[in-house]
Amino acid sequence: LAGAREIVDDLVGDRAAEWDRSGLIPGDVLRALAARGLLCAEVPEASGGLGASSAANGEFTAYVGSRCSSLRSVMTSQGMAAWTIQRLGNPRQHAEYLPELAAGRLAAVAFSEPEAGSDLSAMSTTIEPDGDTVVVRGQKVWTTAAHYADMIVVVGRYGSGAAAVVVPASAPGVTVTRVPRPSGCRAAGHADVRLDGVRLPAGAVLGGGQPLMLLVTTALAYGRMSVAWGCVGILRACLDAARQHARTRRQFGKPLAQHQLVGRHLANLLTGEQIATRMCEHASRCWDSGSPDMVVASVLAKQVSAVQAAQGAAAAVQILGSAAAHEGHVVERAYRDAKLMELIEGSTEICQLILSDHAMSMPA
Ligand code: FAD
């Protein structure tokens, strides 16, 4: 990923606040990053990708997250789509889809439905075989990046199990409707996706017949890693802004940093950033070594990083006071963006339930 940060600096510049206000990342920015393979950098070189390790891509994800959580969210969706295809697809599907994703086509992943949020087992979207085609029917909600996507990886019921299916956004029967004015990650292109009898070749089905929750866990594992590293980026951006402000803003005759109660906020922010970083590094090591602990490590990393990011962003707002009370300020955006990270990819409570089950399954 040599030179990747410079490319991001060049393309993002100081425009993240403007994108947050307008709710749009310019298409040329997304295409420029996607065409270099940077939105899904872990796609193997053999499939036309950059073949980055989870650790290297994680640090890059944190960097993007420190600049713009909306862009990082689009990156999470692209990476999760690629990972789902890599894990569930056959060699023909790898050869068809992965080089496209590494070369600039944009993708989103749709699980959630009006009645299936935390409880994805309530999913009702169907993928029905019909000769050498399949027909997809259902309603997805809150699909990150769907507004920008060329293809949407849709998860649904398939026979007695489940499958994912690669749906071109332009296919007849697909309707993409933007979520109006999201509270955070406002330029991430969240949209609801209606699928009215969308007919596709049977070759678009990935992993047909797997148990639904196994399939969901596979896809979400990547999303959790990416969100966790993105939260590290939020913490780093907040720490930088808070440090700079506490050094220069003077009240009661001295810099804010020299007031002990402000120092406590700074210490907590640093602690949060370090804890989140260590959890993400551990999870990426598990990921890169193919450890069986990988899934639990990704849940732990997401859980810890999202909670720390929400708390750290709130502390940063407190340190900056009215200086951060402007729409679009880096810390104000972080505060809104971080809270959403506690809801997605398994909310804080759902991650806690998974971790509690894991704790109970450990040998005495
Ligand atoms: P609910 O499931 O209704 O939960 C509401 C609250 O109840 C939460 O706090 C939850 O933790 C708690 N709760 C629920 N069940 C339990 C339980 N058993 N025990 C304890 N507490 C519980 N979906 C996609 O498919 N693709 C995407 O790209 C995507 N991107 C998103 C981006 C954003 C910014 C947001 C806000 C959502 C996105 N979603 C996406 C949807 C997201 O996955 C869901 O919002 C999430 O799964 C939670 O579902 P819900 O909002 O319906 O909340």
Short mmCIF file of C-alpha atoms and ligand atoms in Angstrom, two decimals:
data_model
loop_
_atom_site.label_atom_id
_atom_site.label_comp_id
_atom_site.label_asym_id
_atom_site.label_seq_id
_atom_site.Cartn_x
_atom_site.Cartn_y
_atom_site.Cartn_z
CA LEU A 1 0.00 0.00 0.00
CA ALA A 2 2.94 2.30 -0.64
CA GLY A 3 1.76 5.77 -1.58
CA ALA A 4 -1.88 5.01 -0.69
CA ARG A 5 -2.09 7.63 2.07
CA GLU A 6 -0.75 10.33 -0.25
CA ILE A 7 -3.43 9.42 -2.81
CA VAL A 8 -6.09 9.75 -0.10
CA ASP A 9 -4.62 13.08 1.07
CA ASP A 10 -4.73 14.33 -2.48
CA LEU A 11 -8.30 13.18 -3.20
CA VAL A 12 -9.87 14.03 0.17
CA GLY A 13 -7.93 17.19 1.01
CA ASP A 14 -10.07 19.27 3.35
CA ARG A 15 -13.34 18.29 1.64
CA ALA A 16 -14.73 15.73 4.14
CA ALA A 17 -16.88 18.36 5.90
CA GLU A 18 -18.27 19.56 2.57
CA TRP A 19 -19.16 15.95 1.60
CA ASP A 20 -20.80 15.48 5.01
CA ARG A 21 -22.95 18.58 4.44
CA SER A 22 -23.91 17.72 0.87
CA GLY A 23 -24.34 14.00 1.65
CA LEU A 24 -22.27 13.04 -1.41
CA ILE A 25 -18.74 11.92 -2.16
CA PRO A 26 -17.92 12.95 -5.76
CA GLY A 27 -18.00 9.99 -8.12
CA ASP A 28 -14.54 10.77 -9.50
CA VAL A 29 -13.03 10.41 -5.99
CA LEU A 30 -14.65 7.01 -5.46
CA ARG A 31 -13.70 5.82 -8.96
CA ALA A 32 -10.10 7.01 -8.59
CA LEU A 33 -9.66 5.04 -5.35
CA ALA A 34 -11.59 2.01 -6.61
CA ALA A 35 -9.65 1.87 -9.88
CA ARG A 36 -6.40 1.57 -7.91
CA GLY A 37 -7.85 -1.32 -5.88
CA LEU A 38 -7.64 0.73 -2.68
CA LEU A 39 -11.26 0.24 -1.59
CA CYS A 40 -10.74 -3.54 -1.33
CA ALA A 41 -6.98 -3.83 -0.92
CA GLU A 42 -7.06 -7.39 0.44
CA VAL A 43 -8.21 -8.87 -2.89
CA PRO A 44 -5.41 -11.30 -3.84
CA GLU A 45 -2.93 -10.27 -6.54
CA ALA A 46 -3.97 -13.36 -8.53
CA SER A 47 -7.43 -11.81 -8.83
CA GLY A 48 -6.10 -8.42 -9.88
CA GLY A 49 -6.02 -6.92 -6.38
CA LEU A 50 -3.28 -5.46 -4.22
CA GLY A 51 -3.01 -8.55 -1.98
CA ALA A 52 -2.61 -6.45 1.18
CA SER A 53 -2.52 -8.16 4.57
CA SER A 54 -5.31 -7.44 7.05
CA ALA A 55 -2.77 -5.58 9.21
CA ALA A 56 -1.64 -3.31 6.36
CA ASN A 57 -5.16 -2.72 5.09
CA GLY A 58 -6.31 -2.14 8.67
CA GLU A 59 -3.82 0.69 9.20
CA PHE A 60 -4.83 2.14 5.83
CA THR A 61 -8.53 1.85 6.80
CA ALA A 62 -7.78 3.72 10.04
CA TYR A 63 -6.07 6.43 8.01
CA VAL A 64 -9.08 6.81 5.71
CA GLY A 65 -11.35 6.73 8.79
CA SER A 66 -9.38 9.55 10.39
CA ARG A 67 -10.04 11.69 7.30
CA CYS A 68 -13.62 10.77 6.39
CA SER A 69 -15.84 8.10 7.96
CA SER A 70 -18.22 8.24 4.98
CA LEU A 71 -15.42 7.26 2.61
CA ARG A 72 -14.25 4.59 5.07
CA SER A 73 -17.83 3.22 5.13
CA VAL A 74 -17.85 2.90 1.33
CA MET A 75 -14.49 1.13 1.63
CA THR A 76 -15.93 -1.28 4.22
CA SER A 77 -18.79 -2.17 1.87
CA GLN A 78 -16.49 -2.71 -1.10
CA GLY A 79 -14.13 -4.88 0.96
CA MET A 80 -17.01 -6.86 2.46
CA ALA A 81 -18.47 -7.52 -1.01
CA ALA A 82 -15.07 -8.73 -2.26
CA TRP A 83 -14.56 -10.91 0.82
CA THR A 84 -18.04 -12.45 0.48
CA ILE A 85 -17.34 -13.31 -3.17
CA GLN A 86 -13.91 -14.67 -2.25
CA ARG A 87 -15.29 -16.87 0.53
CA LEU A 88 -18.55 -18.04 -1.03
CA GLY A 89 -17.82 -17.89 -4.75
CA ASN A 90 -16.41 -20.62 -7.03
CA PRO A 91 -13.29 -20.10 -9.19
CA ARG A 92 -15.40 -18.88 -12.14
CA GLN A 93 -17.09 -16.29 -9.93
CA HIS A 94 -13.73 -15.21 -8.48
CA ALA A 95 -12.43 -14.70 -12.02
CA GLU A 96 -15.54 -12.76 -13.04
CA TYR A 97 -16.16 -10.45 -10.08
CA LEU A 98 -12.95 -9.87 -8.09
CA PRO A 99 -10.92 -8.22 -10.89
CA GLU A 100 -13.90 -5.90 -11.54
CA LEU A 101 -14.02 -4.83 -7.91
CA ALA A 102 -10.26 -4.29 -7.83
CA ALA A 103 -10.44 -2.22 -11.00
CA GLY A 104 -13.14 0.29 -10.17
CA ARG A 105 -16.66 -1.18 -10.06
CA LEU A 106 -18.36 -0.25 -6.79
CA ALA A 107 -20.27 -2.67 -4.57
CA ALA A 108 -22.53 -2.78 -1.52
CA VAL A 109 -23.76 -5.62 0.70
CA ALA A 110 -27.41 -5.92 1.75
CA PHE A 111 -28.54 -8.02 4.72
CA SER A 112 -30.88 -5.80 6.77
CA GLU A 113 -34.62 -5.63 6.17
CA PRO A 114 -37.47 -3.72 7.78
CA GLU A 115 -38.22 -6.67 10.11
CA ALA A 116 -34.69 -8.14 10.24
CA GLY A 117 -32.19 -5.84 11.98
CA SER A 118 -30.25 -7.45 14.82
CA ASP A 119 -32.23 -10.64 14.21
CA LEU A 120 -31.15 -11.54 10.67
CA SER A 121 -32.81 -14.95 11.01
CA ALA A 122 -36.06 -13.04 10.37
CA MET A 123 -34.86 -12.20 6.84
CA SER A 124 -37.59 -12.75 4.22
CA THR A 125 -35.84 -11.91 0.91
CA THR A 126 -35.94 -14.95 -1.38
CA ILE A 127 -33.62 -16.15 -4.14
CA GLU A 128 -35.64 -18.73 -6.08
CA PRO A 129 -34.14 -20.99 -8.75
CA ASP A 130 -36.08 -21.02 -12.05
CA GLY A 131 -34.37 -23.12 -14.74
CA ASP A 132 -30.95 -21.61 -15.43
CA THR A 133 -31.98 -18.34 -13.75
CA VAL A 134 -32.90 -17.17 -10.24
CA VAL A 135 -35.55 -14.64 -9.20
CA VAL A 136 -34.85 -12.30 -6.26
CA ARG A 137 -37.69 -10.72 -4.26
CA GLY A 138 -37.43 -8.62 -1.12
CA GLN A 139 -36.78 -5.30 0.55
CA LYS A 140 -33.40 -4.33 2.00
CA VAL A 141 -32.78 -1.26 4.15
CA TRP A 142 -29.84 0.95 5.11
CA THR A 143 -27.46 -0.58 2.57
CA THR A 144 -24.25 1.46 2.85
CA ALA A 145 -22.88 2.64 -0.52
CA ALA A 146 -25.89 1.31 -2.45
CA HIS A 147 -26.41 4.81 -3.89
CA TYR A 148 -22.98 4.58 -5.58
CA ALA A 149 -22.87 0.85 -6.25
CA ASP A 150 -22.72 -0.85 -9.65
CA MET A 151 -23.48 -4.19 -7.98
CA ILE A 152 -25.18 -5.18 -4.74
CA VAL A 153 -24.43 -8.46 -2.98
CA VAL A 154 -27.86 -9.41 -1.62
CA VAL A 155 -28.29 -12.07 1.06
CA GLY A 156 -31.52 -14.05 1.07
CA ARG A 157 -33.25 -17.36 1.62
CA TYR A 158 -32.39 -20.05 -0.92
CA GLY A 159 -34.24 -23.36 -0.61
CA SER A 160 -33.95 -24.54 2.99
CA GLY A 161 -30.76 -22.50 3.51
CA ALA A 162 -29.39 -19.18 2.31
CA ALA A 163 -27.27 -17.65 -0.43
CA ALA A 164 -25.83 -14.36 -1.54
CA VAL A 165 -26.47 -13.17 -5.07
CA VAL A 166 -24.63 -10.54 -7.12
CA VAL A 167 -27.29 -8.11 -8.36
CA PRO A 168 -26.34 -5.44 -10.91
CA ALA A 169 -27.82 -2.15 -9.61
CA SER A 170 -29.16 -1.50 -13.12
CA ALA A 171 -31.04 -4.83 -13.38
CA PRO A 172 -34.78 -4.55 -14.14
CA GLY A 173 -36.75 -4.72 -10.87
CA VAL A 174 -34.06 -3.07 -8.69
CA THR A 175 -35.05 0.22 -7.04
CA VAL A 176 -32.47 2.08 -4.93
CA THR A 177 -33.85 4.87 -2.71
CA ARG A 178 -31.52 6.96 -0.58
CA VAL A 179 -31.99 7.06 3.19
CA PRO A 180 -32.86 10.73 3.76
CA ARG A 181 -30.44 12.73 5.95
CA PRO A 182 -28.68 10.03 8.03
CA SER A 183 -27.36 11.35 11.37
CA GLY A 184 -23.79 10.26 10.66
CA CYS A 185 -21.52 9.02 7.85
CA ARG A 186 -23.85 11.22 5.83
CA ALA A 187 -22.05 10.83 2.52
CA ALA A 188 -21.78 7.02 2.67
CA GLY A 189 -24.64 6.56 0.19
CA HIS A 190 -26.99 4.59 2.49
CA ALA A 191 -30.04 3.42 0.60
CA ASP A 192 -33.01 1.07 0.74
CA VAL A 193 -33.04 -1.51 -2.04
CA ARG A 194 -36.25 -3.02 -3.42
CA LEU A 195 -36.00 -6.22 -5.42
CA ASP A 196 -39.17 -6.85 -7.42
CA GLY A 197 -38.77 -10.19 -9.19
CA VAL A 198 -35.20 -9.47 -10.31
CA ARG A 199 -34.22 -12.23 -12.76
CA LEU A 200 -30.52 -13.12 -12.94
CA PRO A 201 -28.40 -15.97 -14.34
CA ALA A 202 -28.05 -18.83 -11.84
CA GLY A 203 -24.29 -18.21 -12.03
CA ALA A 204 -24.78 -15.03 -9.96
CA VAL A 205 -25.61 -17.10 -6.84
CA LEU A 206 -22.81 -17.42 -4.27
CA GLY A 207 -22.68 -20.23 -1.74
CA GLY A 208 -26.21 -21.51 -2.37
CA GLY A 209 -27.75 -23.61 0.40
CA GLN A 210 -25.54 -22.68 3.36
CA PRO A 211 -27.15 -22.11 6.76
CA LEU A 212 -28.21 -18.44 6.90
CA MET A 213 -26.35 -17.50 10.06
CA LEU A 214 -23.12 -19.17 8.89
CA LEU A 215 -23.25 -17.17 5.66
CA VAL A 216 -23.99 -13.93 7.53
CA THR A 217 -21.14 -14.54 9.98
CA THR A 218 -18.70 -15.11 7.11
CA ALA A 219 -19.57 -11.83 5.41
CA LEU A 220 -19.82 -9.79 8.61
CA ALA A 221 -16.39 -10.88 9.85
CA TYR A 222 -14.73 -8.63 7.26
CA GLY A 223 -17.16 -5.79 7.97
CA ARG A 224 -16.36 -5.97 11.68
CA MET A 225 -12.61 -5.77 11.05
CA SER A 226 -13.04 -2.81 8.76
CA VAL A 227 -15.39 -0.90 11.09
CA ALA A 228 -13.06 -1.60 14.03
CA TRP A 229 -10.05 -0.14 12.20
CA GLY A 230 -12.21 2.77 11.02
CA CYS A 231 -13.02 3.50 14.68
CA VAL A 232 -9.28 3.59 15.43
CA GLY A 233 -9.10 6.32 12.79
CA ILE A 234 -11.93 8.26 14.46
CA LEU A 235 -10.06 8.05 17.77
CA ARG A 236 -6.82 9.26 16.18
CA ALA A 237 -8.55 12.22 14.53
CA CYS A 238 -10.19 13.15 17.85
CA LEU A 239 -6.93 12.80 19.76
CA ASP A 240 -5.10 15.04 17.29
CA ALA A 241 -7.78 17.74 17.38
CA ALA A 242 -8.12 17.59 21.18
CA ARG A 243 -4.36 17.71 21.75
CA GLN A 244 -3.90 20.68 19.48
CA HIS A 245 -6.77 22.58 21.07
CA ALA A 246 -5.75 21.79 24.66
CA ARG A 247 -2.24 23.05 23.91
CA THR A 248 -3.28 26.40 22.42
CA ARG A 249 -6.56 27.39 24.07
CA ARG A 250 -5.94 29.22 27.37
CA GLN A 251 -8.47 29.63 30.19
CA PHE A 252 -7.83 30.70 33.79
CA GLY A 253 -4.35 31.87 32.75
CA LYS A 254 -3.01 28.58 31.36
CA PRO A 255 -3.49 26.13 28.48
CA LEU A 256 -6.49 23.80 28.86
CA ALA A 257 -4.12 20.79 28.97
CA GLN A 258 -2.76 22.04 32.27
CA HIS A 259 -6.17 21.77 33.94
CA GLN A 260 -6.23 18.30 35.44
CA LEU A 261 -9.85 17.54 34.58
CA VAL A 262 -9.11 18.30 30.91
CA GLY A 263 -5.99 16.16 31.22
CA ARG A 264 -8.18 13.29 32.38
CA HIS A 265 -10.22 13.52 29.17
CA LEU A 266 -6.99 13.51 27.15
CA ALA A 267 -5.68 10.50 29.07
CA ASN A 268 -8.94 8.62 28.48
CA LEU A 269 -8.82 9.44 24.77
CA LEU A 270 -5.26 8.19 24.45
CA THR A 271 -6.13 5.05 26.43
CA GLY A 272 -9.12 4.41 24.17
CA GLU A 273 -7.03 4.84 21.01
CA GLN A 274 -4.35 2.48 22.33
CA ILE A 275 -6.80 -0.21 23.50
CA ALA A 276 -8.67 -0.10 20.17
CA THR A 277 -5.42 -0.23 18.19
CA ARG A 278 -4.12 -3.25 20.15
CA MET A 279 -7.43 -5.13 19.71
CA CYS A 280 -7.41 -4.44 15.97
CA GLU A 281 -3.76 -5.48 15.64
CA HIS A 282 -4.54 -8.74 17.44
CA ALA A 283 -7.59 -9.40 15.23
CA SER A 284 -5.57 -8.68 12.06
CA ARG A 285 -2.81 -11.05 13.23
CA CYS A 286 -5.47 -13.76 13.72
CA TRP A 287 -6.89 -12.93 10.27
CA ASP A 288 -3.51 -12.99 8.53
CA SER A 289 -2.48 -16.28 10.14
CA GLY A 290 -5.87 -17.92 9.46
CA SER A 291 -6.30 -18.55 13.19
CA PRO A 292 -9.54 -20.23 14.33
CA ASP A 293 -9.84 -17.29 16.79
CA MET A 294 -10.36 -14.92 13.86
CA VAL A 295 -14.15 -14.58 14.14
CA VAL A 296 -14.17 -13.95 17.89
CA ALA A 297 -11.19 -11.59 17.57
CA SER A 298 -13.07 -9.55 14.95
CA VAL A 299 -16.13 -9.27 17.23
CA LEU A 300 -13.90 -8.21 20.14
CA ALA A 301 -12.10 -5.64 18.02
CA LYS A 302 -15.36 -4.19 16.68
CA GLN A 303 -16.99 -4.11 20.11
CA VAL A 304 -14.06 -2.45 21.87
CA SER A 305 -13.23 0.01 19.07
CA ALA A 306 -16.80 1.19 18.51
CA VAL A 307 -17.40 1.80 22.23
CA GLN A 308 -14.04 3.57 22.59
CA ALA A 309 -14.70 5.70 19.49
CA ALA A 310 -18.12 6.81 20.78
CA GLN A 311 -16.68 7.65 24.20
CA GLY A 312 -13.52 9.23 22.76
CA ALA A 313 -15.44 11.44 20.34
CA ALA A 314 -17.68 12.63 23.20
CA ALA A 315 -14.57 13.45 25.26
CA ALA A 316 -13.05 15.36 22.34
CA VAL A 317 -16.22 17.46 21.98
CA GLN A 318 -15.97 18.22 25.71
CA ILE A 319 -12.34 19.34 25.39
CA LEU A 320 -13.00 21.60 22.42
CA GLY A 321 -16.18 23.10 23.86
CA SER A 322 -17.84 25.60 21.53
CA ALA A 323 -14.93 25.30 19.09
CA ALA A 324 -16.36 21.88 18.07
CA ALA A 325 -19.98 22.96 18.14
CA HIS A 326 -20.10 23.63 14.41
CA GLU A 327 -21.66 21.29 11.89
CA GLY A 328 -18.87 19.58 9.97
CA HIS A 329 -16.04 20.19 12.47
CA VAL A 330 -13.83 17.08 12.51
CA VAL A 331 -14.74 16.31 16.13
CA GLU A 332 -18.44 17.04 15.65
CA ARG A 333 -18.53 14.67 12.66
CA ALA A 334 -16.64 12.06 14.66
CA TYR A 335 -19.23 12.33 17.46
CA ARG A 336 -22.10 11.61 15.05
CA ASP A 337 -20.23 9.00 13.00
CA ALA A 338 -18.88 7.08 16.01
CA LYS A 339 -22.29 6.61 17.61
CA LEU A 340 -23.50 4.79 14.49
CA MET A 341 -20.56 2.39 14.74
CA GLU A 342 -22.13 1.07 17.96
CA LEU A 343 -25.24 0.11 15.98
CA ILE A 344 -23.87 -1.62 12.89
CA GLU A 345 -22.10 -4.85 11.97
CA GLY A 346 -23.67 -6.30 15.14
CA SER A 347 -24.69 -3.64 17.68
CA THR A 348 -22.84 -3.35 20.97
CA GLU A 349 -25.46 -5.57 22.62
CA ILE A 350 -25.32 -8.22 19.86
CA CYS A 351 -21.50 -8.30 20.07
CA GLN A 352 -21.81 -8.69 23.85
CA LEU A 353 -24.20 -11.63 23.38
CA ILE A 354 -21.73 -13.31 20.97
CA LEU A 355 -18.87 -12.71 23.41
CA SER A 356 -20.90 -14.00 26.33
CA ASP A 357 -21.68 -17.21 24.38
CA HIS A 358 -17.97 -17.51 23.60
CA ALA A 359 -17.04 -17.04 27.26
CA MET A 360 -19.47 -19.79 28.24
CA SER A 361 -18.09 -22.16 25.60
CA MET A 362 -14.49 -21.84 26.82
CA PRO A 363 -13.07 -24.82 28.71
CA ALA A 364 -13.21 -24.43 32.51
P1 FAD B 1 -32.81 -3.38 16.21
O1 FAD B 1 -32.41 -4.75 15.82
O2 FAD B 1 -34.24 -3.04 16.19
O3 FAD B 1 -32.20 -3.08 17.66
C1 FAD B 1 -32.51 -1.89 18.38
C2 FAD B 1 -31.75 -1.93 19.70
O4 FAD B 1 -32.13 -3.11 20.43
C3 FAD B 1 -30.24 -2.02 19.51
O5 FAD B 1 -29.58 -1.29 20.53
C4 FAD B 1 -29.93 -3.49 19.69
O6 FAD B 1 -28.60 -3.71 20.15
C5 FAD B 1 -30.96 -3.87 20.73
N1 FAD B 1 -31.26 -5.31 20.66
C6 FAD B 1 -31.82 -6.01 19.65
N2 FAD B 1 -31.89 -7.30 19.95
C7 FAD B 1 -31.33 -7.44 21.17
C8 FAD B 1 -31.07 -8.55 22.03
N3 FAD B 1 -31.37 -9.81 21.69
N4 FAD B 1 -30.50 -8.31 23.23
C9 FAD B 1 -30.13 -7.04 23.60
N5 FAD B 1 -30.34 -5.97 22.83
C10 FAD B 1 -30.92 -6.16 21.63
N6 FAD B 1 -27.36 -3.18 6.89
C11 FAD B 1 -26.93 -3.87 5.80
O7 FAD B 1 -27.45 -4.94 5.49
N7 FAD B 1 -25.90 -3.39 5.03
C12 FAD B 1 -25.27 -2.22 5.31
O8 FAD B 1 -24.33 -1.82 4.59
C13 FAD B 1 -25.71 -1.46 6.44
N8 FAD B 1 -25.14 -0.27 6.75
C14 FAD B 1 -25.65 0.47 7.80
C15 FAD B 1 -25.12 1.73 8.08
C16 FAD B 1 -25.66 2.52 9.08
C17 FAD B 1 -25.11 3.88 9.34
C18 FAD B 1 -26.77 2.04 9.86
C19 FAD B 1 -27.39 2.87 10.94
C20 FAD B 1 -27.27 0.79 9.61
C21 FAD B 1 -26.73 -0.01 8.59
N9 FAD B 1 -27.24 -1.27 8.30
C22 FAD B 1 -26.79 -1.99 7.22
C23 FAD B 1 -28.28 -1.82 9.16
C24 FAD B 1 -27.68 -2.31 10.47
O9 FAD B 1 -27.00 -3.51 10.24
C25 FAD B 1 -28.79 -2.43 11.50
O10 FAD B 1 -29.18 -1.12 11.84
C26 FAD B 1 -28.33 -3.19 12.73
O11 FAD B 1 -28.21 -4.55 12.46
C27 FAD B 1 -29.31 -3.02 13.91
O12 FAD B 1 -30.61 -3.30 13.49
P2 FAD B 1 -31.79 -2.26 13.78
O13 FAD B 1 -31.30 -0.91 13.46
O14 FAD B 1 -32.99 -2.76 13.10
O15 FAD B 1 -31.98 -2.29 15.36
#
